[in-house]
Protein backbone atom coordinates (compact mmCIF):
# COMPACT_ATOMS: atom_id res chain seq x y z
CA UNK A 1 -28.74 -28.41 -4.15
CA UNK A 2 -29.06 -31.17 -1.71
CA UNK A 3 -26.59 -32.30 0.90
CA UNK A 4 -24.11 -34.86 -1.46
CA UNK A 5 -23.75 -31.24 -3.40
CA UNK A 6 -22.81 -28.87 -0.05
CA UNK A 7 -19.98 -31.85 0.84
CA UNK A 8 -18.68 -31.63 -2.82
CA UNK A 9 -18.38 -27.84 -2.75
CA UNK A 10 -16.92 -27.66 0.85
CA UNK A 11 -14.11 -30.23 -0.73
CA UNK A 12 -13.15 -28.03 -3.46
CA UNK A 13 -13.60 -24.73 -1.03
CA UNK A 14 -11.44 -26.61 1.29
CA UNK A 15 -8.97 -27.27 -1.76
CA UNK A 16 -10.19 -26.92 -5.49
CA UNK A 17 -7.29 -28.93 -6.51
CA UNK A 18 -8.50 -32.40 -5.17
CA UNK A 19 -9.25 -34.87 -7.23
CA UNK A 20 -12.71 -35.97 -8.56
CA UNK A 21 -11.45 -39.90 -7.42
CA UNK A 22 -11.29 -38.58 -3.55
CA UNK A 23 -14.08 -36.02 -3.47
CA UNK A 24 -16.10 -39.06 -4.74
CA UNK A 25 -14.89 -41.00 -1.82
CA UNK A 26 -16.05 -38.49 0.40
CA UNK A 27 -19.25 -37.95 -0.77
CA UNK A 28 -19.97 -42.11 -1.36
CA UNK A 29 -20.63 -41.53 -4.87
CA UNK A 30 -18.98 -43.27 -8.08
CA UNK A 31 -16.74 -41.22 -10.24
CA UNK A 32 -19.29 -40.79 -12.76
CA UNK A 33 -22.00 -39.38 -10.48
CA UNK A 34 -19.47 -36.55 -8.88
CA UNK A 35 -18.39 -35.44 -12.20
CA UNK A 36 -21.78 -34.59 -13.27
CA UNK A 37 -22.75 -33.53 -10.18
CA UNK A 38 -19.49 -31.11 -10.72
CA UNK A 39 -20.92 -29.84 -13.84
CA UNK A 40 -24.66 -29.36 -12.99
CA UNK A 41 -22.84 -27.24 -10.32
CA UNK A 42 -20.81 -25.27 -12.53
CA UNK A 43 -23.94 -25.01 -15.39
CA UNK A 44 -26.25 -23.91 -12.93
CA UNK A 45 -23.97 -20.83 -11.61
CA UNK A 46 -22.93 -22.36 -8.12
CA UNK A 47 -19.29 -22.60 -9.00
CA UNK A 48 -18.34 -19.83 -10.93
CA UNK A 49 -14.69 -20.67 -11.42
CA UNK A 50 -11.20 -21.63 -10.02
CA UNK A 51 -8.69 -19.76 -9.02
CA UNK A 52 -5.37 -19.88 -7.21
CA UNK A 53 -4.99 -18.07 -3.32
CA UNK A 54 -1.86 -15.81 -4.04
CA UNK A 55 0.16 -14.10 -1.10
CA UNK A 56 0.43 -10.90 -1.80
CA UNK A 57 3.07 -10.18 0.61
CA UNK A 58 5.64 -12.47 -1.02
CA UNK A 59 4.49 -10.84 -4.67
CA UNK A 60 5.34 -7.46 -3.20
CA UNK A 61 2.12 -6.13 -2.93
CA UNK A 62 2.08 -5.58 0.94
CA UNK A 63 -0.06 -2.26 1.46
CA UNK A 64 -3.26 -3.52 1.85
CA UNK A 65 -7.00 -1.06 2.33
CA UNK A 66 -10.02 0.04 1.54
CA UNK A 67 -11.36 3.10 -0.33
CA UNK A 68 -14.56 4.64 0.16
CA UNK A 69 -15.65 7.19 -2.60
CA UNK A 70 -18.47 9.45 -3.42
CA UNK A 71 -18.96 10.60 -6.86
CA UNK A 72 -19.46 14.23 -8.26
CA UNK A 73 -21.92 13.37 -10.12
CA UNK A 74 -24.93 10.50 -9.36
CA UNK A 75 -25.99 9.93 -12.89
CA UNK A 76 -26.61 6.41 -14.49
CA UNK A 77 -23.97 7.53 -17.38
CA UNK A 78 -21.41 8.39 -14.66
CA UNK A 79 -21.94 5.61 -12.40
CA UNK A 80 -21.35 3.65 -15.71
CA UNK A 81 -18.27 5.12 -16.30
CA UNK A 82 -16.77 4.85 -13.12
CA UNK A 83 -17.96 1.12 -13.09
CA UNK A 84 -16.36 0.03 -16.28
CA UNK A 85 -13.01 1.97 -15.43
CA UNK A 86 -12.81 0.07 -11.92
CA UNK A 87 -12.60 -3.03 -14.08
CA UNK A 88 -9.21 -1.71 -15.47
CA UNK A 89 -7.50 -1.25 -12.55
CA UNK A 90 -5.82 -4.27 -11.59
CA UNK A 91 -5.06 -3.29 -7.85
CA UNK A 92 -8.91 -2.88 -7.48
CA UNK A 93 -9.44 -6.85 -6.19
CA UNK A 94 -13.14 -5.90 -4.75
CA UNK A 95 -15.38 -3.35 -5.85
CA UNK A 96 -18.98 -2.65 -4.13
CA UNK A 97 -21.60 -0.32 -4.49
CA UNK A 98 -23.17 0.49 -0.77
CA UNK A 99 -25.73 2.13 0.98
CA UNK A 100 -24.74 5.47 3.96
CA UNK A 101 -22.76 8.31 3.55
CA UNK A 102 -20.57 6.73 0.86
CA UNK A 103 -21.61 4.80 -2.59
CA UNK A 104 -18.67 2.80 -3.17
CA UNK A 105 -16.07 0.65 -1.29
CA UNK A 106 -13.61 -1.13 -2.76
CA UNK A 107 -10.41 -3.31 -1.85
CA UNK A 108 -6.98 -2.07 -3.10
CA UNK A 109 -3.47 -4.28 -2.66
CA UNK A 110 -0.90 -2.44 -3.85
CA UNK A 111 2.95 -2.33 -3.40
CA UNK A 112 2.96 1.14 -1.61
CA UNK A 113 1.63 4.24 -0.38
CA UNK A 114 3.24 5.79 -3.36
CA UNK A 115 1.33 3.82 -5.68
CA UNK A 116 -1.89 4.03 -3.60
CA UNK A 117 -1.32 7.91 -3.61
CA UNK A 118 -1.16 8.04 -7.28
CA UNK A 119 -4.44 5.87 -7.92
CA UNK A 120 -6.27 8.41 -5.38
CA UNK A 121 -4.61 11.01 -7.44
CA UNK A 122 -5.97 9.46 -10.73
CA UNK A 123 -9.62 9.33 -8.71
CA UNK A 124 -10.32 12.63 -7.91
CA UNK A 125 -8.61 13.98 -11.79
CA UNK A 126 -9.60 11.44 -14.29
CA UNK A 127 -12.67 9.10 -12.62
CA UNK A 128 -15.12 11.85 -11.08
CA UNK A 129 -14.73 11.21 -7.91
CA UNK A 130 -15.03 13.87 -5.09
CA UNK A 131 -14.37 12.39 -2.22
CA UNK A 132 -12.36 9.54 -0.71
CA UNK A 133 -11.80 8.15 2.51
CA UNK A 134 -9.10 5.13 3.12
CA UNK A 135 -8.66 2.60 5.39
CA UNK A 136 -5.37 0.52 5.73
CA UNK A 137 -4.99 -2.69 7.04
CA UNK A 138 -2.31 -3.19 9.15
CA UNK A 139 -2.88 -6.90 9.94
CA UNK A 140 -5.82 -9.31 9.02
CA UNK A 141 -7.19 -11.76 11.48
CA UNK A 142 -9.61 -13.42 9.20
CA UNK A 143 -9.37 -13.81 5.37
CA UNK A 144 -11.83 -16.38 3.84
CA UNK A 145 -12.93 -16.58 0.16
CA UNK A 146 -15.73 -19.05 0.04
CA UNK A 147 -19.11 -18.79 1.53
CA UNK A 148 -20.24 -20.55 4.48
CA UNK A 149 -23.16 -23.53 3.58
């Protein structure tokens, strides 16, 4: 990745949405050259996909925080498990396995404490989990999704 390729990535960080006609302009290249550029981005695993920014307050989900959780059990079948059923819970948005006193922290937006209460609940009975700790969020100063080149 060279320096034309950081410009065209910081244009579609900025705002995936512009077009390939004026990130070409800013990058000095014809139309031709971005677009490929574009997709020797995307091939080689750079850009892994588009997406829209949603607020969550105006979709109702307005309790924002994050969950730290140890496991009963450390083996590879139960981290397994508890990996795979993270996937199919939709108010999970981030999921990461850490180092310290906990092995897991994850981000949860949901539209309550009622419904963060019952996926705790649904932790410690159905997901092997023996201990939580939570965090809510009662403003965010800084909120970025890309990565800084």
């Amino acid at each position: 990745m060279d320096k034309i390729d950081e410009t065209l990535i910081r244009a579609l960080q900025k705002n995936a949405r512009t077009s390939l006609k004026d990130i070409s302009k800013q990058i000095n290249l014809s139309l031709p050259s971005t677009s490929e550029r574009l997709r020797k981005l995307e091939q080689y695993g750079y850009i892994n996909g588009y997406t829209a920014l949603l607020d969550n307050h105006k979709l109702g989900k307005s309790l924002t925080c994050f969950c730290t959780v140890v496991l009963k059990e450390q083996s590879y079948d139960s981290q397994k498990k508890f990996r795979q059923l993270i996937q199919q819970i939709p108010e999970i948005v981030e999921c990461h396995y850490v180092t310290g006193e906990y092995e897991y922290i994850m981000k949860i937006i949901t539209d309550s404490t009622k419904s963060l209460d019952a996926l705790l609940q649904s932790f410690r009975e159905d997901y092997n989990v023996i201990k939580t700790y939570t965090y809510t969020v009662l403003s965010t100063i800084k909120s970025h999704p890309g990565i800084q080149l």
